[in-house]
Amino acid sequence: MATRREVAEAANVSVRTVSNVVNGFPTIAPETRARVLRAIEEMDYRPSKIARILKRGRSGLVALVLPELDTPYFAELTRAFVELGGERGFTVIIDQTDGDPQRELELINQSDHGTLFDGVIVSPLGLADTDADAISSERPVVFLGEETHPGFDHVRIDNFAAAREATAHLLDSGRRKVAALGAQRTLVRSSSIRLLGYRQALEDAGVAFDPDLIGYVEEFRRPDGAAAMARLLDGPTVPDAVFCFSDPLALGAMRTLHERGLRIPEDVALVGFDDIEDGHFSFPTLSSISPDKSFIASRALELLSAHIDGTAVKPGEYLAPHRLVVRESSV
Amino acid sequence: MATRREVAEAANVSVRTVSNVVNGFPTIAPETRARVLRAIEEMDYRPSKIARILKRGRSGLVALVLPELDTPYFAELTRAFVELGGERGFTVIIDQTDGDPQRELELINQSDHGTLFDGVIVSPLGLADTDADAISSERPVVFLGEETHPGFDHVRIDNFAAAREATAHLLDSGRRKVAALGAQRTLVRSSSIRLLGYRQALEDAGVAFDPDLIGYVEEFRRPDGAAAMARLLDGPTVPDAVFCFSDPLALGAMRTLHERGLRIPEDVALVGFDDIEDGHFSFPTLSSISPDKSFIASRALELLSAHIDGTAVKPGEYLAPHRLVVRESSV
């Protein structure tokens, strides 16, 4: 492999000019740049990541595309991806979409980042199932979450079973007015599936479904949980337990219950979803469905590696384990 | 500008081969690749991000290098960077260092990412002042936080003034046993400076410094806050107020106070630092120092832009505004 000096001599420029071309500085005459690039290519000089990408077809960069970074669940999941990716020799970098379908599609198709990434792991929020046709990426893509995109690998948890377990746990304690907080009027699939799991648990226990016990939200955040809890308490059926579709929703609901002078769990029991660290230190501590975040990250990276190595044959769907962690808010 | 087809004809290859070279696929003969690259260069064909980087010296990518992503303060700051970066035409991607000085240096020097980024904004945790000599990046670097690295732009808040204000607020209510929770035995500068601000406020109020009222922590997280609060309560001087160096520390301390049956703020008042959303919904809600995160992001991006455009002349230091937000935990 040639040195930078040899390249400089071959192209009849200074060593500094070679560096400037390699570093993409804009102030170089096009003919000079072309001459240096030709010398770089012909002499097998690999000065930078870019040359290595062109040479080997690998950058070592993986993009993790998430709707939100200031949601604790995604922040904790990101940590798992960065750590486990590092073990596999990937540098995982993160991009945030705000759930905008256009931006999700752009990032997947990499019209923006070009071919800098070896692959993309994406947790879509806005991107509907049908949009999968618009995916034109030539790079491997692995999806996280409930939305199914035919032809791609998916890693998700069993939201139906998890919601059913959480609701059953509340019903098992004898509570009969169990609310579901986190329904959405838009078609977010994980929310709809959690609602189905909740209804199944009611049916299993022979408890009639009461639409007045459904709390609707815009987003899965604390302010939404606080407001929806207030509406439930002011509604025709006051709940004695609430299954919240995320921990931030439950922590918002908890705040409203404290404000109203209601005791948790004596007056109203709570279970959340995601098992974020916040709920381990709330008062009371929060019972929650705990998805195995390390499993999700590790399986998704494994699938991506298989695609990059060319050993992947057929896309599959994978379930990450989850468990119900019972804490003070529901016992 | 040439089309892909014209490039293919000039290099005497198929259109597909041009795509494969552009996309960095490894299965192409070196001579073919060299021929295609030469044609691309000579014909001014700009097929991908990589070609555009080589051509214009700009990728539009900015790296934000942070110690932790699952710390709510950094997660909220990241959101501000992604949004404000987008307005400036930057795609901000995020990398996590865990505060490892070696990794921080690597990311700054871009030995890892090569020259893919137009610039780097870094919030160093491990990197000491003296390590600045080891920074060899040819790309613009802007630092966030207290550590000073001569020759680089810095954006930070006035930690001394903020800590002094928070402590003075607790002293103003007549409390005299005001603890500081968040001291560190390592040389993390922001922690040391907050401790100095705390001591200045005591001096301003004529209150003697009591080393038994200093709570030490390893990290600025909930478990550390809970444990340090327990040690303070079991120590020789029981505090009637605590200034916590981060909101997660304060929320951990809050949990311990609840467990011990102590009332907030009646028995022990609390003030945190960072003003994260969690503290708006805790019980009680948390008083906190609120740094202007939008200002930090916007100023750092502005400085980086000036370097990229070549209009920056001399590195400077910039203070972002902050304010004390008083909530239930301290009134």
XYZ file of C-alpha atoms in Angstrom:
662
model
C 0.000 0.000 0.000
C 1.311 3.442 -0.958
C 2.124 6.228 1.469
C 0.728 9.718 1.286
C 4.129 10.962 0.071
C 4.176 8.486 -2.830
C 0.695 9.590 -3.827
C 1.835 13.222 -3.714
C 4.818 12.464 -5.950
C 2.731 10.488 -8.434
C 0.159 13.264 -8.684
C 2.846 15.949 -8.681
C 1.334 17.826 -5.733
C 2.336 18.504 -2.127
C 1.591 16.070 0.697
C -0.673 18.758 2.132
C -2.743 18.804 -1.067
C -3.245 15.053 -0.810
C -4.551 15.559 2.734
C -6.819 18.337 1.576
C -8.327 16.181 -1.151
C -8.744 13.279 1.265
C -10.385 15.575 3.787
C -12.654 16.964 1.119
C -11.584 20.590 1.431
C -13.394 22.644 -1.198
C -10.581 24.992 -2.212
C -8.799 22.644 -4.607
C -8.862 23.005 -8.388
C -10.987 20.275 -10.016
C -8.123 19.021 -12.234
C -5.801 18.745 -9.227
C -8.452 16.917 -7.260
C -9.064 14.504 -10.146
C -5.329 13.829 -10.478
C -4.957 13.129 -6.760
C -8.029 10.881 -6.690
C -6.685 8.920 -9.650
C -3.297 8.489 -7.959
C -5.020 7.428 -4.732
C -7.039 4.832 -6.566
C -4.195 3.498 -8.742
C -1.662 3.299 -5.931
C -3.986 1.605 -3.460
C -3.615 4.368 -0.918
C -6.290 4.092 1.810
C -6.154 7.320 3.676
C -9.565 7.663 5.141
C -12.848 6.117 5.945
C -14.219 7.259 2.603
C -11.532 5.462 0.643
C -12.103 2.395 2.766
C -15.826 2.505 2.051
C -15.155 2.731 -1.677
C -12.578 -0.038 -1.392
C -14.273 -2.531 0.876
C -17.902 -1.621 0.655
C -18.107 -1.329 4.461
C -18.116 1.688 6.709
C -18.737 -0.013 10.064
C -21.475 2.563 10.667
C -25.005 1.445 11.507
C -27.850 3.946 11.745
C -30.436 3.535 14.483
C -33.518 5.502 13.441
C -35.874 6.280 16.336
C -38.960 8.479 16.641
C -37.803 10.163 19.873
C -34.636 10.316 21.909
C -36.052 12.015 24.986
C -38.378 9.106 25.672
C -36.658 7.070 28.398
C -37.525 3.752 26.753
C -35.778 4.733 23.527
C -32.865 6.275 25.439
C -32.348 3.015 27.346
C -32.743 0.957 24.167
C -30.171 3.203 22.453
C -27.653 2.494 25.209
C -28.105 -1.248 24.604
C -27.587 -0.768 20.850
C -24.451 1.366 21.248
C -22.883 -1.101 23.697
C -23.776 -4.322 21.887
C -22.992 -2.754 18.500
C -19.528 -1.860 19.777
C -18.930 -5.499 20.688
C -19.703 -6.438 17.088
C -17.394 -3.756 15.686
C -20.238 -1.445 14.647
C -20.359 2.236 15.454
C -24.049 2.847 16.052
C -25.131 6.378 15.359
C -28.584 7.653 16.062
C -31.067 9.680 14.114
C -34.391 11.014 15.300
C -37.481 11.214 13.090
C -40.195 12.611 15.380
C -42.366 9.893 13.859
C -42.560 11.800 10.564
C -43.193 9.123 7.872
C -41.411 11.159 5.186
C -38.264 11.470 7.274
C -38.433 7.802 8.261
C -38.588 6.808 4.625
C -35.793 9.208 3.693
C -33.511 7.815 6.350
C -34.271 4.236 5.365
C -33.689 4.970 1.702
C -30.627 6.986 2.670
C -31.273 9.664 0.110
C -29.848 11.831 2.829
C -26.859 9.915 4.108
C -26.033 8.295 0.836
C -24.254 5.043 1.235
C -22.404 5.872 4.396
C -24.166 3.224 6.456
C -23.751 -0.540 6.292
C -27.324 -0.924 7.452
C -30.278 0.679 9.164
C -32.297 -0.373 12.207
C -35.544 1.535 12.345
C -38.360 1.854 14.850
C -41.043 3.470 12.720
C -43.876 5.422 14.230
C -45.393 7.235 11.286
C -44.519 4.776 8.533
C -47.582 2.643 7.784
C -47.392 -0.962 6.594
C -48.306 -0.020 3.063
C -45.374 2.402 2.794
C -43.028 -0.582 2.667
C -43.376 -0.513 -1.124
C -41.612 2.822 -1.131
C -38.508 1.380 0.536
C -35.798 1.300 -2.094
C -32.726 0.908 0.097
C -29.998 -1.312 -1.260
C -28.691 -1.653 2.291
C -30.010 -4.049 4.940
C -32.930 -2.746 7.006
C -34.231 -4.307 10.235
C -37.470 -3.078 11.796
C -38.334 -2.821 15.479
C -41.932 -2.785 16.714
C -45.374 -3.855 15.636
C -45.734 -2.376 12.151
C -45.041 -5.144 9.650
C -43.239 -4.429 6.402
C -43.208 -7.507 4.197
C -39.779 -8.557 3.005
C -37.916 -7.226 6.059
C -36.724 -8.663 9.364
C -38.665 -7.595 12.449
C -37.919 -7.717 16.164
C -40.722 -6.966 18.604
C -42.252 -8.021 21.894
C -45.597 -9.778 22.250
C -47.671 -6.699 23.058
C -50.917 -8.666 23.173
C -49.652 -11.178 25.761
C -47.921 -8.455 27.793
C -51.040 -6.255 27.996
C -53.160 -9.288 28.903
C -50.746 -10.210 31.728
C -50.633 -6.676 33.135
C -54.438 -6.419 33.146
C -54.869 -9.932 34.592
C -52.508 -8.993 37.431
C -54.791 -6.065 38.360
C -57.944 -8.200 38.042
C -56.390 -10.984 40.155
C -56.307 -8.650 43.170
C -60.111 -8.445 43.008
C -60.292 -5.021 41.371
C -63.138 -4.816 38.856
C -63.001 -1.277 37.514
C -59.725 -1.603 35.648
C -59.082 1.234 33.191
C -56.783 1.208 30.141
C -54.816 4.452 29.719
C -53.016 4.939 26.409
C -55.580 4.270 23.688
C -54.968 6.362 20.579
C -57.399 7.622 17.981
C -54.741 7.282 15.290
C -53.708 3.867 14.013
C -50.619 3.261 16.110
C -50.439 -0.482 16.116
C -48.722 -1.106 19.463
C -51.436 0.912 21.215
C -54.257 -0.975 19.432
C -52.691 -4.336 20.259
C -52.250 -3.446 23.931
C -55.920 -2.474 23.987
C -56.840 -5.878 22.536
C -54.744 -7.639 25.198
C -56.519 -5.598 27.887
C -59.935 -6.591 26.501
C -58.898 -10.238 26.331
C -57.935 -10.194 30.033
C -61.321 -8.680 30.914
C -63.030 -11.425 28.938
C -60.861 -14.118 30.571
C -62.013 -12.843 33.986
C -65.672 -12.458 32.935
C -65.594 -8.688 33.444
C -67.698 -6.595 31.038
C -65.872 -4.031 28.863
C -66.742 -0.466 29.853
C -65.861 2.195 27.241
C -65.866 4.828 30.006
C -62.747 3.160 31.385
C -60.661 3.861 28.271
C -58.269 6.795 28.568
C -57.215 8.325 25.246
C -53.893 10.090 24.702
C -52.052 11.897 21.923
C -48.574 10.789 22.972
C -47.127 8.323 25.502
C -45.738 11.066 27.755
C -46.223 12.303 31.311
C -48.512 15.276 30.500
C -50.847 12.986 28.507
C -50.991 10.498 31.390
C -51.764 13.223 33.929
C -54.582 14.672 31.785
C -56.116 11.295 30.870
C -56.108 10.218 34.533
C -57.967 13.407 35.474
C -60.587 12.683 32.792
C -61.041 9.114 34.053
C -61.499 10.334 37.651
C -64.075 12.886 36.486
C -65.905 10.337 34.301
C -68.986 8.218 35.029
C -66.979 5.156 36.176
C -64.155 5.876 38.630
C -61.441 3.210 38.189
C -59.898 1.216 41.045
C -56.928 0.230 38.872
C -55.270 1.518 35.689
C -53.144 -0.313 33.155
C -51.045 2.400 31.497
C -49.525 1.735 28.062
C -46.171 3.337 29.014
C -44.300 4.193 32.209
C -44.275 7.938 31.511
C -48.104 7.772 31.150
C -48.262 5.943 34.506
C -45.957 8.482 36.181
C -48.171 11.307 34.885
C -51.259 9.453 36.176
C -49.515 9.007 39.531
C -49.041 12.757 39.818
C -52.801 13.351 39.252
C -53.742 10.698 41.835
C -51.436 12.354 44.408
C -52.960 15.754 43.639
C -56.475 14.369 44.200
C -55.401 12.852 47.511
C -55.989 9.280 46.310
C -53.767 6.502 47.658
C -51.788 4.171 45.363
C -52.450 1.236 45.311
C -55.192 1.297 48.021
C -57.596 3.542 46.083
C -56.191 3.089 42.583
C -53.554 0.503 41.592
C -51.219 1.215 38.660
C -49.212 -0.850 36.191
C -47.027 0.707 33.494
C -45.167 -0.542 30.422
C -41.410 -0.341 29.504
C -39.807 -0.640 32.957
C -37.737 2.544 32.767
C -35.456 3.566 35.653
C -37.767 6.452 36.648
C -40.368 3.972 37.896
C -37.867 2.281 40.216
C -37.608 5.497 42.252
C -41.120 6.939 42.036
C -43.362 7.043 45.100
C -44.740 4.426 45.099
C -42.429 2.405 42.858
C -44.134 1.419 39.621
C -45.136 -2.099 38.555
C -44.387 -2.508 34.868
C -44.004 -4.761 31.854
C -40.267 -5.125 31.289
C -39.234 -5.809 27.673
C -35.802 -7.406 27.314
C -33.993 -4.427 25.752
C -30.654 -6.251 25.444
C -32.350 -9.074 23.564
C -33.995 -6.617 21.160
C -30.684 -4.857 20.441
C -28.658 -8.018 20.195
C -31.102 -9.836 17.891
C -31.513 -6.811 15.620
C -27.726 -6.406 15.282
C -27.348 -10.128 14.630
C -29.918 -9.968 11.819
C -28.233 -6.925 10.323
C -24.825 -8.660 10.462
C -26.248 -11.662 8.646
C -27.489 -9.381 5.856
C -24.170 -7.539 5.633
C -22.228 -10.815 5.545
C -24.609 -12.161 2.934
C -25.654 -15.129 5.105
C -29.281 -13.985 5.512
C -31.647 -15.907 3.258
C -35.218 -15.084 4.210
C -36.599 -12.331 6.412
C -38.114 -13.386 9.721
C -40.027 -12.119 12.703
C -38.604 -12.421 16.210
C -40.202 -12.030 19.635
C -38.143 -10.542 22.462
C -39.025 -11.820 25.944
C -40.851 -9.634 28.462
C -41.928 -10.045 32.084
C -44.232 -8.319 34.550
C -42.280 -6.728 37.409
C -44.577 -6.160 40.393
C -43.683 -3.199 42.613
C -45.480 -1.048 45.220
C -48.025 0.553 42.858
C -50.078 -2.626 42.444
C -49.784 -4.684 45.644
C -23.749 17.370 -14.975
C -23.556 13.901 -16.485
C -26.130 11.146 -16.037
C -25.399 7.680 -14.772
C -25.847 6.330 -18.289
C -23.244 8.728 -19.715
C -20.784 7.669 -17.025
C -21.461 4.014 -17.855
C -20.791 4.653 -21.557
C -17.605 6.613 -20.885
C -16.252 3.868 -18.599
C -17.521 1.142 -20.906
C -19.492 -0.620 -18.167
C -23.188 -1.221 -17.431
C -25.344 1.292 -15.589
C -25.651 -1.280 -12.827
C -21.863 -1.384 -12.405
C -21.802 2.386 -11.959
C -24.399 2.002 -9.192
C -22.379 -0.745 -7.586
C -19.231 1.360 -7.522
C -21.159 4.329 -6.177
C -22.720 2.142 -3.499
C -19.328 0.753 -2.569
C -20.126 -2.885 -3.283
C -16.986 -4.971 -2.792
C -17.382 -7.415 -5.689
C -16.025 -5.172 -8.435
C -12.625 -5.634 -10.066
C -10.187 -2.894 -8.990
C -9.481 -1.789 -12.593
C -13.196 -1.480 -13.313
C -13.725 0.461 -10.132
C -10.847 2.804 -10.962
C -12.234 3.381 -14.471
C -15.688 4.174 -13.166
C -14.353 6.500 -10.470
C -12.285 8.340 -13.066
C -15.310 8.748 -15.337
C -17.395 9.943 -12.400
C -14.800 12.512 -11.530
C -14.126 13.725 -15.084
C -17.771 13.931 -16.077
C -18.889 15.766 -12.957
C -21.383 13.072 -12.063
C -22.600 13.453 -8.460
C -24.360 10.263 -7.637
C -24.116 9.975 -3.888
C -23.253 11.609 -0.678
C -19.703 10.316 -0.921
C -19.117 11.909 -4.294
C -20.622 15.102 -2.990
C -18.283 15.056 -0.002
C -15.282 14.625 -2.304
C -16.603 17.318 -4.599
C -17.748 19.979 -2.221
C -15.978 19.166 0.988
C -19.297 19.066 2.846
C -21.374 16.158 4.037
C -24.040 18.063 5.956
C -23.450 15.637 8.841
C -22.580 16.934 12.290
C -21.628 14.565 15.099
C -22.905 15.265 18.596
C -20.697 13.356 21.028
C -22.261 12.883 24.454
C -21.279 10.849 27.509
C -24.741 9.331 28.016
C -27.985 9.193 26.083
C -30.173 7.764 28.824
C -29.628 10.813 31.008
C -32.754 12.940 30.533
C -30.749 16.176 30.353
C -28.688 14.908 27.425
C -31.753 13.388 25.777
C -33.563 16.740 25.937
C -30.442 18.583 24.747
C -30.156 16.134 21.847
C -33.698 16.919 20.773
C -32.812 20.622 20.647
C -29.692 19.872 18.557
C -31.538 17.652 16.081
C -34.322 20.202 15.601
C -32.175 23.328 15.376
C -29.552 21.508 13.283
C -32.269 20.572 10.812
C -33.197 24.229 10.434
C -29.587 24.955 9.479
C -29.468 22.096 6.977
C -27.371 19.838 9.210
C -28.201 16.234 9.917
C -27.123 15.801 13.522
C -26.169 12.269 14.425
C -25.312 11.187 17.902
C -22.542 9.148 19.410
C -22.182 8.036 22.995
C -18.838 7.815 24.808
C -19.758 6.707 28.359
C -17.321 9.404 29.430
C -14.368 7.286 28.294
C -11.547 9.786 27.509
C -10.019 7.501 24.875
C -13.299 7.214 22.997
C -13.969 10.932 23.319
C -10.584 11.684 21.793
C -11.082 9.117 19.049
C -14.414 10.594 18.082
C -13.051 14.115 18.094
C -10.041 13.128 16.015
C -12.353 11.056 13.835
C -9.918 8.215 13.468
C -13.096 6.217 13.534
C -15.474 8.114 11.294
C -12.829 9.477 8.988
C -13.829 12.654 7.340
C -17.534 11.963 7.116
C -18.488 14.814 9.426
C -18.378 18.524 8.744
C -17.803 19.128 12.420
C -18.098 17.754 15.931
C -19.879 19.086 18.995
C -18.643 17.331 22.089
C -19.653 17.296 25.728
C -16.621 15.671 27.309
C -16.811 13.936 30.657
C -13.562 12.000 30.837
C -11.384 14.233 28.688
C -9.247 16.431 30.937
C -8.131 19.938 29.995
C -4.598 18.803 29.304
C -5.747 16.250 26.749
C -6.567 19.110 24.381
C -3.021 18.819 23.040
C -3.926 15.414 21.680
C -6.731 16.835 19.551
C -5.577 16.635 15.963
C -8.887 17.026 14.155
C -8.778 19.074 10.989
C -12.536 19.598 11.333
C -14.226 22.195 13.521
C -14.838 21.131 17.118
C -17.094 22.959 19.599
C -17.100 21.971 23.261
C -20.018 22.002 25.670
C -19.533 22.197 29.433
C -16.986 23.337 31.966
C -13.768 21.666 30.859
C -11.728 24.226 28.959
C -9.651 23.210 25.969
C -7.554 26.129 24.742
C -7.978 26.943 21.083
C -11.590 25.746 20.847
C -15.008 27.334 21.140
C -16.963 26.568 24.304
C -20.610 26.897 25.254
C -21.575 26.424 28.901
C -23.802 27.777 31.618
C -22.551 29.691 34.652
C -22.483 26.767 37.084
C -21.066 28.878 39.898
C -23.834 31.488 39.717
C -26.541 28.838 39.263
C -25.429 26.810 42.302
C -25.168 29.978 44.368
C -28.734 30.982 43.395
C -30.195 27.566 44.166
C -28.531 27.467 47.586
C -29.474 31.085 48.373
C -33.106 30.255 47.556
C -33.060 27.498 50.217
C -31.282 29.745 52.750
C -33.729 32.599 52.098
C -36.569 30.488 53.514
C -34.733 30.432 56.858
C -33.337 26.902 56.534
C -29.828 26.660 57.978
C -28.845 23.020 57.522
C -28.624 23.076 53.744
C -26.839 20.048 52.271
C -25.112 19.764 48.880
C -25.754 16.420 47.164
C -23.612 15.621 44.129
C -20.006 16.199 45.172
C -17.582 13.882 43.392
C -14.228 12.565 44.525
C -12.981 12.624 40.944
C -12.145 15.888 39.227
C -15.364 16.493 37.334
C -15.293 20.211 36.920
C -19.020 20.988 36.818
C -19.490 19.209 40.154
C -16.554 21.092 41.769
C -17.841 24.431 40.502
C -21.367 23.778 41.791
C -19.832 22.970 45.169
C -17.978 26.298 45.105
C -21.215 28.139 44.272
C -22.931 26.378 47.187
C -20.129 27.434 49.567
C -20.290 31.011 48.307
C -24.024 31.175 49.081
C -23.382 29.869 52.609
C -20.725 32.543 53.070
C -23.035 35.247 51.662
C -25.631 34.252 54.282
C -23.104 33.960 57.114
C -23.742 30.222 57.545
C -20.757 28.055 58.494
C -19.725 25.289 56.090
C -20.367 21.827 57.552
C -18.545 18.956 55.803
C -21.126 16.518 57.197
C -23.681 18.154 54.899
C -21.846 17.156 51.705
C -23.299 14.135 49.891
C -20.851 12.347 47.608
C -21.923 10.402 44.526
C -20.320 8.330 41.777
C -22.767 9.371 39.042
C -25.559 11.939 38.698
C -28.312 9.295 38.637
C -31.350 8.333 40.731
C -29.722 5.408 42.627
C -26.810 7.652 43.678
C -29.227 10.330 44.894
C -31.266 7.836 46.907
C -28.165 6.363 48.583
C -26.504 9.737 49.309
C -29.759 11.071 50.846
C -29.909 8.029 53.139
C -26.305 8.677 54.273
C -27.084 12.350 54.967
C -30.151 11.409 57.053
C -28.085 8.888 59.023
C -25.194 11.348 59.511
C -24.389 13.643 62.444
C -26.172 16.687 60.939
C -29.659 16.018 59.544
C -30.347 18.535 56.736
C -33.504 20.659 56.472
C -32.829 21.354 52.779
C -30.776 19.778 49.997
C -29.370 21.351 46.857
C -28.946 18.425 44.424
C -26.492 18.783 41.512
C -28.919 17.110 39.045
C -32.646 16.407 38.841
C -32.191 12.616 38.778
C -30.163 12.919 42.024
C -33.018 14.989 43.519
C -35.651 12.473 42.380
C -33.635 9.656 43.976
C -33.336 11.715 47.187
C -37.106 12.344 47.059
C -37.737 8.597 47.038
C -35.577 8.131 50.183
C -37.360 11.000 51.985
C -40.750 9.431 51.172
C -39.541 6.055 52.437
C -38.431 7.619 55.721
C -41.811 9.327 56.119
C -40.309 12.822 55.871
C -42.377 15.596 54.271
C -41.105 17.659 51.332
C -40.635 20.611 51.697
C -41.838 20.860 55.337
C -39.132 18.592 56.796
C -36.608 18.743 53.963
C -36.777 21.125 50.995
C -35.217 20.116 47.659
C -33.808 21.915 44.639
C -32.430 20.069 41.603
C -30.456 21.029 38.500
C -31.303 20.608 34.749
C -35.100 21.081 34.815
C -35.987 17.790 33.115
C -39.617 16.880 32.413
C -39.632 14.170 35.110
C -39.477 16.838 37.807
C -42.584 18.587 36.465
C -44.664 15.509 37.374
C -42.977 14.213 40.517
C -44.745 14.431 43.871
C -43.995 17.086 44.933
C -42.927 18.834 41.727
C -39.230 19.667 41.761
C -37.686 23.144 41.943
C -34.699 23.253 39.626
C -32.068 25.272 37.811
C -33.207 25.432 34.186
C -30.408 25.842 31.632
C -31.543 27.269 28.294
C -31.063 24.111 26.187
C -32.208 25.779 22.948
C -29.649 28.530 23.444
C -26.880 25.985 24.019
C -27.774 24.046 20.868
C -28.324 27.095 18.735
C -25.099 28.857 19.790
C -22.997 25.691 19.353
C -24.404 25.123 15.848
C -23.836 28.771 14.971
C -20.173 28.529 16.040
C -19.722 25.322 14.072
C -21.288 26.930 10.983
C -18.895 29.866 11.250
C -15.943 27.454 11.266
C -17.305 25.487 8.333
C -17.945 28.670 6.338
C -14.504 29.946 7.220
C -15.852 33.083 8.927
C -14.629 32.107 12.424
C -11.490 33.965 13.403
C -10.786 33.353 17.081
C -12.281 30.791 19.472
C -14.529 32.127 22.193
C -16.391 31.150 25.321
C -20.152 31.625 25.573
C -22.523 31.538 28.537
C -26.026 30.162 28.043
C -28.693 31.708 30.273
C -30.239 29.773 33.164
C -32.974 30.470 35.680
C -34.238 29.030 38.941
C -37.737 27.551 38.566
C -39.413 27.293 41.966
C -41.929 24.453 42.359
C -43.542 22.567 45.265
C -40.372 20.925 46.607
C -38.955 24.162 48.036
C -41.841 26.448 49.034
